[in-house]
mmCIF file of C-alpha atoms in Angstrom:
data_model
loop_
_atom_site.group_PDB
_atom_site.id
_atom_site.type_symbol
_atom_site.label_atom_id
_atom_site.label_comp_id
_atom_site.label_asym_id
_atom_site.label_seq_id
_atom_site.Cartn_x
_atom_site.Cartn_y
_atom_site.Cartn_z
ATOM 1 C CA MET G 1 -3.412 -3.381 18.607
ATOM 2 C CA ARG G 2 -3.388 0.110 15.918
ATOM 3 C CA VAL G 3 -1.847 -0.318 13.122
ATOM 4 C CA SER G 4 1.271 1.405 13.931
ATOM 5 C CA GLU G 5 1.897 -1.362 16.219
ATOM 6 C CA ASN G 6 0.755 -4.116 14.139
ATOM 7 C CA LEU G 7 4.191 -2.654 11.810
ATOM 8 C CA ASN G 8 6.208 -1.693 15.032
ATOM 9 C CA ALA G 9 5.475 -5.951 16.071
ATOM 10 C CA ALA G 10 6.683 -7.473 12.694
ATOM 11 C CA LEU G 11 10.080 -5.364 12.341
ATOM 12 C CA HIS G 12 10.761 -6.306 15.900
ATOM 13 C CA THR G 13 9.655 -9.570 14.025
ATOM 14 C CA VAL G 14 12.448 -9.523 12.209
ATOM 15 C CA LEU G 15 15.249 -8.188 13.571
ATOM 16 C CA GLU G 16 14.943 -10.887 16.301
ATOM 17 C CA ARG G 17 14.349 -14.242 14.222
ATOM 18 C CA ASP G 18 17.146 -12.761 11.588
ATOM 19 C CA ALA G 19 20.315 -11.379 12.445
ATOM 20 C CA GLY G 20 22.203 -10.698 9.392
ATOM 21 C CA MET G 21 18.891 -7.671 9.021
ATOM 22 C CA HIS G 22 19.387 -4.142 9.261
ATOM 23 C CA LEU G 23 17.865 -0.816 9.627
ATOM 24 C CA LEU G 24 18.435 1.993 8.458
ATOM 25 C CA GLY G 25 16.473 5.857 8.324
ATOM 26 C CA GLU G 26 16.111 9.415 9.724
ATOM 27 C CA ASP G 27 15.832 9.640 13.401
ATOM 28 C CA VAL G 28 15.013 6.116 13.705
ATOM 29 C CA LEU G 29 16.432 5.694 17.069
ATOM 30 C CA ASP G 30 14.973 5.943 19.901
ATOM 31 C CA PRO G 31 13.301 7.500 21.728
ATOM 32 C CA TYR G 32 11.667 9.052 18.533
ATOM 33 C CA GLY G 33 11.363 6.001 16.871
ATOM 34 C CA GLY G 34 10.870 7.916 13.949
ATOM 35 C CA ALA G 35 8.909 10.163 12.555
ATOM 36 C CA PHE G 36 5.802 7.835 14.137
ATOM 37 C CA GLY G 37 7.221 5.948 16.518
ATOM 38 C CA VAL G 38 7.016 2.978 14.155
ATOM 39 C CA THR G 39 10.461 1.781 15.166
ATOM 40 C CA ARG G 40 10.632 2.639 18.833
ATOM 41 C CA GLY G 41 12.275 0.146 21.118
ATOM 42 C CA LEU G 42 14.500 -1.148 18.302
ATOM 43 C CA SER G 43 16.933 0.772 18.472
ATOM 44 C CA THR G 44 17.254 0.173 22.636
ATOM 45 C CA ARG G 45 16.850 -3.938 21.565
ATOM 46 C CA PHE G 46 19.209 -3.777 18.809
ATOM 47 C CA PRO G 47 21.487 -0.887 18.904
ATOM 48 C CA ASP G 48 23.838 -2.964 16.567
ATOM 49 C CA ARG G 49 21.743 -3.468 13.753
ATOM 50 C CA VAL G 50 19.307 -0.264 13.937
ATOM 51 C CA LEU G 51 21.469 2.865 12.587
ATOM 52 C CA THR G 52 20.150 6.441 11.781
ATOM 53 C CA THR G 53 21.463 8.195 9.091
ATOM 54 C CA PRO G 54 21.918 11.263 6.818
ATOM 55 C CA ILE G 55 19.330 12.772 4.940
ATOM 56 C CA SER G 56 19.969 11.509 2.611
ATOM 57 C CA GLU G 57 17.430 8.561 0.633
ATOM 58 C CA ASN G 58 19.701 7.727 -2.395
ATOM 59 C CA ALA G 59 22.572 7.195 -0.169
ATOM 60 C CA VAL G 60 20.420 4.927 2.829
ATOM 61 C CA THR G 61 19.332 3.718 0.344
ATOM 62 C CA GLY G 62 22.484 2.267 -1.847
ATOM 63 C CA VAL G 63 23.920 1.153 1.565
ATOM 64 C CA ALA G 64 21.022 -0.950 1.405
ATOM 65 C CA ALA G 65 21.049 -2.463 -1.515
ATOM 66 C CA GLY G 66 24.685 -3.574 -1.120
ATOM 67 C CA LEU G 67 24.090 -4.346 2.345
ATOM 68 C CA ALA G 68 21.478 -6.980 0.298
ATOM 69 C CA LEU G 69 24.126 -7.575 -1.940
ATOM 70 C CA ALA G 70 26.875 -8.824 0.458
ATOM 71 C CA GLY G 71 24.073 -11.223 1.641
ATOM 72 C CA ASP G 72 22.394 -9.630 5.236
ATOM 73 C CA GLY G 73 19.450 -7.591 4.635
ATOM 74 C CA ALA G 74 17.963 -4.445 4.882
ATOM 75 C CA VAL G 75 14.804 -2.240 6.229
ATOM 76 C CA VAL G 76 14.722 1.417 5.181
ATOM 77 C CA GLU G 77 12.773 4.157 6.054
ATOM 78 C CA ILE G 78 11.685 6.555 4.143
ATOM 79 C CA MET G 79 10.338 9.447 6.717
ATOM 80 C CA PHE G 80 7.596 11.116 3.972
ATOM 81 C CA GLY G 81 7.557 8.162 0.606
ATOM 82 C CA ASP G 82 7.624 11.934 -1.529
ATOM 83 C CA PHE G 83 12.041 11.338 -0.839
ATOM 84 C CA VAL G 84 11.519 7.970 -2.083
ATOM 85 C CA THR G 85 12.010 9.137 -5.808
ATOM 86 C CA LEU G 86 15.281 11.122 -4.614
ATOM 87 C CA ALA G 87 16.001 6.632 -4.278
ATOM 88 C CA PHE G 88 15.230 6.477 -7.903
ATOM 89 C CA ASP G 89 17.804 5.286 -9.328
ATOM 90 C CA GLN G 90 19.026 2.863 -6.554
ATOM 91 C CA LEU G 91 15.900 1.362 -6.267
ATOM 92 C CA VAL G 92 15.587 1.026 -10.119
ATOM 93 C CA ASN G 93 19.184 1.096 -11.793
ATOM 94 C CA PHE G 94 20.898 -0.657 -8.875
ATOM 95 C CA ALA G 95 18.659 -2.918 -6.194
ATOM 96 C CA ALA G 96 16.109 -4.469 -9.128
ATOM 97 C CA LYS G 97 18.322 -5.405 -11.661
ATOM 98 C CA SER G 98 20.979 -7.019 -9.234
ATOM 99 C CA VAL G 99 18.590 -9.314 -8.458
ATOM 100 C CA SER G 100 19.432 -11.091 -12.070
ATOM 101 C CA MET G 101 21.720 -9.201 -14.357
ATOM 102 C CA TYR G 102 24.923 -11.541 -12.744
ATOM 103 C CA GLY G 103 24.623 -14.199 -14.749
ATOM 104 C CA SER G 104 22.670 -15.993 -12.107
ATOM 105 C CA ARG G 105 19.624 -14.883 -9.717
ATOM 106 C CA VAL G 106 20.721 -13.217 -6.726
ATOM 107 C CA PRO G 107 18.916 -13.130 -3.638
ATOM 108 C CA MET G 108 18.312 -9.187 -2.438
ATOM 109 C CA ARG G 109 16.473 -8.787 0.712
ATOM 110 C CA MET G 110 15.542 -5.373 0.970
ATOM 111 C CA VAL G 111 12.315 -3.244 2.218
ATOM 112 C CA VAL G 112 12.114 0.260 1.809
ATOM 113 C CA ARG G 113 8.874 2.104 3.323
ATOM 114 C CA CYS G 114 7.626 4.734 2.788
ATOM 115 C CA PRO G 115 4.789 6.668 4.279
ATOM 116 C CA VAL G 116 2.621 8.185 1.278
ATOM 117 C CA GLY G 117 -0.991 9.486 1.633
ATOM 118 C CA GLY G 118 -2.817 12.769 2.879
ATOM 119 C CA GLY G 119 -5.552 13.190 5.048
ATOM 120 C CA ARG G 120 -2.949 15.247 7.900
ATOM 121 C CA GLY G 121 -2.741 18.344 6.234
ATOM 122 C CA TYR G 122 1.074 17.712 5.668
ATOM 123 C CA GLY G 123 0.890 19.665 2.462
ATOM 124 C CA PRO G 124 2.067 18.963 -1.223
ATOM 125 C CA THR G 125 5.602 18.003 -0.878
ATOM 126 C CA HIS G 126 4.337 15.431 1.692
ATOM 127 C CA SER G 127 1.582 13.835 1.229
ATOM 128 C CA GLN G 128 1.637 12.157 -2.201
ATOM 129 C CA SER G 129 0.793 9.009 -3.272
ATOM 130 C CA PRO G 130 4.108 7.798 -5.789
ATOM 131 C CA GLN G 131 2.751 4.532 -5.998
ATOM 132 C CA LYS G 132 2.480 4.046 -9.707
ATOM 133 C CA HIS G 133 5.812 4.758 -10.521
ATOM 134 C CA PHE G 134 7.436 2.192 -9.771
ATOM 135 C CA LEU G 135 5.779 0.100 -11.493
ATOM 136 C CA GLY G 136 6.514 -2.364 -13.932
ATOM 137 C CA VAL G 137 10.159 -3.174 -13.336
ATOM 138 C CA PRO G 138 11.700 -5.964 -12.969
ATOM 139 C CA HIS G 139 12.193 -7.747 -10.102
ATOM 140 C CA LEU G 140 10.538 -4.467 -7.586
ATOM 141 C CA ALA G 141 7.729 -5.312 -6.080
ATOM 142 C CA LEU G 142 5.175 -3.127 -4.327
ATOM 143 C CA TYR G 143 2.652 -4.115 -1.708
ATOM 144 C CA GLU G 144 0.473 -1.219 0.930
ATOM 145 C CA VAL G 145 -0.186 -1.398 4.484
ATOM 146 C CA SER G 146 -3.462 -2.486 4.719
ATOM 147 C CA PRO G 147 -5.114 -3.343 7.774
ATOM 148 C CA PHE G 148 -7.066 -6.388 7.259
ATOM 149 C CA ARG G 149 -3.862 -8.143 7.590
ATOM 150 C CA ASP G 150 -0.981 -8.571 9.454
ATOM 151 C CA ASN G 151 2.539 -7.431 8.735
ATOM 152 C CA ALA G 152 4.209 -9.807 10.290
ATOM 153 C CA GLU G 153 3.110 -12.109 7.391
ATOM 154 C CA VAL G 154 3.613 -8.696 4.738
ATOM 155 C CA PHE G 155 7.189 -8.619 5.896
ATOM 156 C CA ALA G 156 7.928 -12.631 5.803
ATOM 157 C CA GLU G 157 6.318 -12.594 2.630
ATOM 158 C CA MET G 158 8.611 -10.049 0.579
ATOM 159 C CA LEU G 159 11.558 -10.834 2.055
ATOM 160 C CA ALA G 160 10.937 -14.579 0.468
ATOM 161 C CA ARG G 161 10.540 -13.224 -2.413
ATOM 162 C CA GLU G 162 14.254 -11.967 -2.246
ATOM 163 C CA GLU G 163 14.186 -9.616 -4.456
ATOM 164 C CA PRO G 164 13.753 -5.499 -3.622
ATOM 165 C CA CYS G 165 10.620 -4.910 -2.556
ATOM 166 C CA VAL G 166 8.459 -1.233 -1.788
ATOM 167 C CA LEU G 167 5.527 -0.919 1.403
ATOM 168 C CA PHE G 168 3.671 1.811 1.097
ATOM 169 C CA GLU G 169 2.205 2.548 4.479
ATOM 170 C CA ASP G 170 -0.277 5.323 3.793
ATOM 171 C CA LYS G 171 -0.292 7.753 7.186
ATOM 172 C CA VAL G 172 -4.085 8.006 7.846
ATOM 173 C CA LEU G 173 -3.613 4.022 8.633
ATOM 174 C CA TYR G 174 -0.823 4.312 11.879
ATOM 175 C CA THR G 175 -3.698 4.976 14.337
ATOM 176 C CA ARG G 176 -6.203 2.322 13.230
ATOM 177 C CA PRO G 177 -6.942 -0.870 14.834
ATOM 178 C CA MET G 178 -6.093 -3.607 13.107
ATOM 179 C CA GLY G 179 -9.119 -5.820 11.344
ATOM 180 C CA GLU G 180 -11.287 -2.942 12.002
ATOM 181 C CA VAL G 181 -15.316 -3.876 9.949
ATOM 182 C CA GLU G 182 -18.776 -2.981 11.219
ATOM 183 C CA PRO G 183 -21.399 -5.262 10.978
ATOM 184 C CA PRO G 184 -23.402 -5.819 8.162
ATOM 185 C CA PHE G 185 -19.887 -6.119 6.716
ATOM 186 C CA THR G 186 -17.375 -9.605 7.185
ATOM 187 C CA LEU G 187 -14.563 -9.814 6.569
ATOM 188 C CA GLN G 188 -12.944 -12.763 4.939
ATOM 189 C CA GLN G 189 -9.572 -13.097 4.885
ATOM 190 C CA ASP G 190 -8.220 -15.113 1.227
ATOM 191 C CA GLY G 191 -4.399 -15.119 1.132
ATOM 192 C CA PRO G 192 -3.119 -12.216 0.676
ATOM 193 C CA VAL G 193 -6.259 -10.474 -0.324
ATOM 194 C CA ALA G 194 -8.490 -9.655 2.374
ATOM 195 C CA ARG G 195 -12.854 -9.670 1.193
ATOM 196 C CA ILE G 196 -14.764 -7.466 2.702
ATOM 197 C CA GLY G 197 -19.280 -8.009 1.580
ATOM 198 C CA LEU G 198 -21.881 -9.442 2.106
ATOM 199 C CA THR G 199 -22.454 -11.565 -0.483
ATOM 200 C CA ASP G 200 -20.020 -13.257 -3.063
ATOM 201 C CA GLU G 201 -22.559 -13.026 -6.072
ATOM 202 C CA PRO G 202 -22.686 -8.824 -5.285
ATOM 203 C CA ASP G 203 -23.833 -5.992 -7.546
ATOM 204 C CA CYS G 204 -20.299 -4.301 -7.979
ATOM 205 C CA VAL G 205 -16.659 -5.586 -6.928
ATOM 206 C CA ILE G 206 -14.440 -2.459 -5.563
ATOM 207 C CA VAL G 207 -10.847 -2.885 -5.790
ATOM 208 C CA ALA G 208 -9.195 -0.526 -3.560
ATOM 209 C CA GLY G 209 -5.484 -0.246 -1.409
ATOM 210 C CA GLY G 210 -5.511 -0.292 2.154
ATOM 211 C CA GLY G 211 -5.658 3.632 2.796
ATOM 212 C CA VAL G 212 -8.190 4.244 1.266
ATOM 213 C CA ALA G 213 -10.422 1.044 2.740
ATOM 214 C CA HIS G 214 -12.170 3.166 4.917
ATOM 215 C CA ARG G 215 -13.320 5.054 2.688
ATOM 216 C CA VAL G 216 -14.588 2.783 0.234
ATOM 217 C CA LEU G 217 -16.300 0.787 3.802
ATOM 218 C CA GLU G 218 -17.739 3.972 3.992
ATOM 219 C CA ALA G 219 -19.548 4.641 0.824
ATOM 220 C CA MET G 220 -20.647 1.132 0.581
ATOM 221 C CA ARG G 221 -22.601 1.443 3.397
ATOM 222 C CA GLY G 222 -24.510 4.611 1.801
ATOM 223 C CA LEU G 223 -24.720 2.856 -1.555
ATOM 224 C CA LEU G 224 -26.522 -0.628 0.659
ATOM 225 C CA LEU G 225 -28.926 1.579 3.136
ATOM 226 C CA GLU G 226 -29.404 4.120 0.370
ATOM 227 C CA GLU G 227 -29.287 2.901 -3.312
ATOM 228 C CA GLU G 228 -29.460 -0.730 -2.451
ATOM 229 C CA ILE G 229 -26.462 -1.770 -3.944
ATOM 230 C CA VAL G 230 -24.568 -4.125 -2.907
ATOM 231 C CA CYS G 231 -20.534 -3.955 -3.055
ATOM 232 C CA THR G 232 -17.709 -6.174 -2.139
ATOM 233 C CA LEU G 233 -13.944 -4.948 -1.684
ATOM 234 C CA LEU G 234 -11.397 -6.189 -2.597
ATOM 235 C CA VAL G 235 -7.629 -5.135 0.023
ATOM 236 C CA PRO G 236 -4.860 -6.980 -1.754
ATOM 237 C CA SER G 237 -1.407 -6.073 0.025
ATOM 238 C CA ARG G 238 0.566 -6.668 -2.842
ATOM 239 C CA LEU G 239 -0.076 -4.080 -5.516
ATOM 240 C CA TYR G 240 2.443 -5.475 -8.026
ATOM 241 C CA PRO G 241 2.591 -7.819 -9.788
ATOM 242 C CA VAL G 242 -0.937 -7.990 -9.790
ATOM 243 C CA GLU G 243 -2.817 -10.870 -8.600
ATOM 244 C CA LEU G 244 -7.004 -10.778 -7.998
ATOM 245 C CA ASP G 245 -9.282 -13.454 -8.050
ATOM 246 C CA LEU G 246 -12.356 -11.628 -8.490
ATOM 247 C CA PRO G 247 -15.878 -13.093 -7.383
ATOM 248 C CA PRO G 248 -18.165 -12.945 -10.423
ATOM 249 C CA ALA G 249 -19.777 -9.060 -10.954
ATOM 250 C CA ARG G 250 -20.418 -7.092 -13.954
ATOM 251 C CA HIS G 251 -19.375 -4.575 -13.049
ATOM 252 C CA VAL G 252 -15.297 -4.062 -11.520
ATOM 253 C CA PHE G 253 -14.772 -0.204 -9.586
ATOM 254 C CA VAL G 254 -10.319 0.600 -8.311
ATOM 255 C CA VAL G 255 -10.149 2.991 -6.036
ATOM 256 C CA GLU G 256 -6.885 4.709 -4.847
ATOM 257 C CA GLU G 257 -5.805 7.972 -4.340
ATOM 258 C CA GLY G 258 -2.865 8.638 -6.478
ATOM 259 C CA THR G 259 -3.153 10.954 -9.195
ATOM 260 C CA ALA G 260 -5.154 9.519 -12.656
ATOM 261 C CA GLY G 261 -2.670 8.527 -15.462
ATOM 262 C CA GLY G 262 0.122 5.147 -15.772
ATOM 263 C CA THR G 263 -1.483 4.041 -12.259
ATOM 264 C CA TRP G 264 -2.063 0.932 -9.942
ATOM 265 C CA GLY G 265 -5.714 1.041 -10.699
ATOM 266 C CA ALA G 266 -5.369 0.741 -14.673
ATOM 267 C CA GLU G 267 -2.740 -1.910 -14.179
ATOM 268 C CA VAL G 268 -5.425 -4.152 -12.135
ATOM 269 C CA ALA G 269 -7.594 -3.292 -15.128
ATOM 270 C CA ARG G 270 -5.465 -4.506 -17.035
ATOM 271 C CA VAL G 271 -5.612 -7.757 -15.934
ATOM 272 C CA VAL G 272 -9.449 -7.419 -14.867
ATOM 273 C CA HIS G 273 -10.249 -6.892 -19.316
ATOM 274 C CA GLU G 274 -7.492 -9.937 -20.093
ATOM 275 C CA ARG G 275 -8.880 -12.255 -17.705
ATOM 276 C CA HIS G 276 -12.797 -10.769 -17.036
ATOM 277 C CA TRP G 277 -13.829 -9.449 -19.580
ATOM 278 C CA GLN G 278 -16.493 -11.677 -21.401
ATOM 279 C CA ASP G 279 -18.571 -11.229 -18.177
ATOM 280 C CA LEU G 280 -17.751 -7.157 -17.518
ATOM 281 C CA ALA G 281 -21.218 -4.949 -18.703
ATOM 282 C CA ARG G 282 -18.392 -2.088 -19.111
ATOM 283 C CA PRO G 283 -14.877 -1.628 -18.891
ATOM 284 C CA VAL G 284 -13.530 -1.420 -15.563
ATOM 285 C CA THR G 285 -13.511 1.931 -13.582
ATOM 286 C CA LEU G 286 -10.581 3.817 -12.425
ATOM 287 C CA ILE G 287 -11.349 6.554 -9.949
ATOM 288 C CA HIS G 288 -9.074 9.015 -7.685
ATOM 289 C CA SER G 289 -8.008 11.922 -6.338
ATOM 290 C CA ALA G 290 -7.839 14.983 -9.389
ATOM 291 C CA ASP G 291 -5.332 16.368 -11.098
ATOM 292 C CA SER G 292 -4.139 18.306 -8.337
ATOM 293 C CA VAL G 293 -1.128 18.754 -5.768
ATOM 294 C CA ILE G 294 -2.127 18.259 -2.680
ATOM 295 C CA PRO G 295 -3.128 21.999 -0.271
ATOM 296 C CA THR G 296 -2.096 21.666 2.847
ATOM 297 C CA ALA G 297 -5.920 23.888 5.028
ATOM 298 C CA PRO G 298 -7.781 20.832 5.693
ATOM 299 C CA HIS G 299 -10.580 21.977 3.642
ATOM 300 C CA LEU G 300 -9.254 22.597 0.989
ATOM 301 C CA GLU G 301 -7.518 19.264 0.735
ATOM 302 C CA ARG G 302 -11.264 17.241 1.245
ATOM 303 C CA GLU G 303 -11.217 19.095 -1.973
ATOM 304 C CA VAL G 304 -8.918 17.278 -3.906
ATOM 305 C CA LEU G 305 -8.606 13.848 -2.666
ATOM 306 C CA VAL G 306 -10.693 11.157 -3.096
ATOM 307 C CA GLY G 307 -13.914 10.903 -0.570
ATOM 308 C CA ALA G 308 -15.920 7.821 0.410
ATOM 309 C CA SER G 309 -18.428 10.455 -1.194
ATOM 310 C CA ASP G 310 -16.805 10.950 -4.601
ATOM 311 C CA VAL G 311 -16.877 7.043 -5.055
ATOM 312 C CA HIS G 312 -20.571 6.475 -3.820
ATOM 313 C CA ARG G 313 -21.418 8.824 -6.473
ATOM 314 C CA VAL G 314 -19.218 7.273 -9.185
ATOM 315 C CA ILE G 315 -20.648 3.791 -8.644
ATOM 316 C CA ARG G 316 -24.079 4.647 -7.976
ATOM 317 C CA GLU G 317 -23.486 6.967 -11.606
ATOM 318 C CA THR G 318 -22.310 3.422 -12.864
ATOM 319 C CA LEU G 319 -24.796 1.199 -12.350
ATOM 320 C CA ARG G 320 -28.230 4.030 -11.950
ATOM 321 C CA GLY G 321 -27.007 5.897 -14.846
#
């Protein structure tokens, strides 16, 4: 099963199990099923609860927050995650605050889905990874789709939080098979965190979101074969709040596709430093894309986005000096 099919099945499960759940977004109705086909079949099966909307991310998210505040629930699809910034006010000033600002906790069951990331030639305004802009907001949880965790579990976890969640879906994952890990590496699912590697005592630990996981695995293979450097990759499905249980390691790296500055990787580093500083040989190393907009031309896009070669080079230089 591919990641997009797994997401689709998860959404079917959410709407089937909860008659109070709604799905809202632009062009989410059949036959399109959204820009990437993730909502295909839902409007045919649940015609009263799958609603196509005008092009207004602010309005769509506000309606979803109103449904949640009234006791129902909603999943919003933002056609391209770049435009979730237009819904920032509804998410931060209304939905997240509504959980606690009325004197007692109010369940706000809503998920905002955001297709993000480059690698598809969509250019500067349709290829960003805006995760860092939503970090640190009370009662706003952030998740990222991982090819190593069933999205039915992820949606169940998000809705059980009873607070707004943003689910970032890297577009390059949609056509990838679920759970694919090539030998010699093996996959272990440790709750919400996937662990991929060879040994419990690696030379370094790499923490990465699902969208860049396969680039990291390519780098890990090269480091193993060319440098005899053994790495373990951790892929958490929840980005924030950060909760990680690291295996013993002297070197920790965080890889993300977004640009540097106030990032999820920096938050991971803060948590790791607080808990594991005495075990580290050096501060956590952050690996990002270049400080640039994302070009449309494939050869220029590859120069900007973080890739396997960047991960390989930084880890080799750090460990070999």
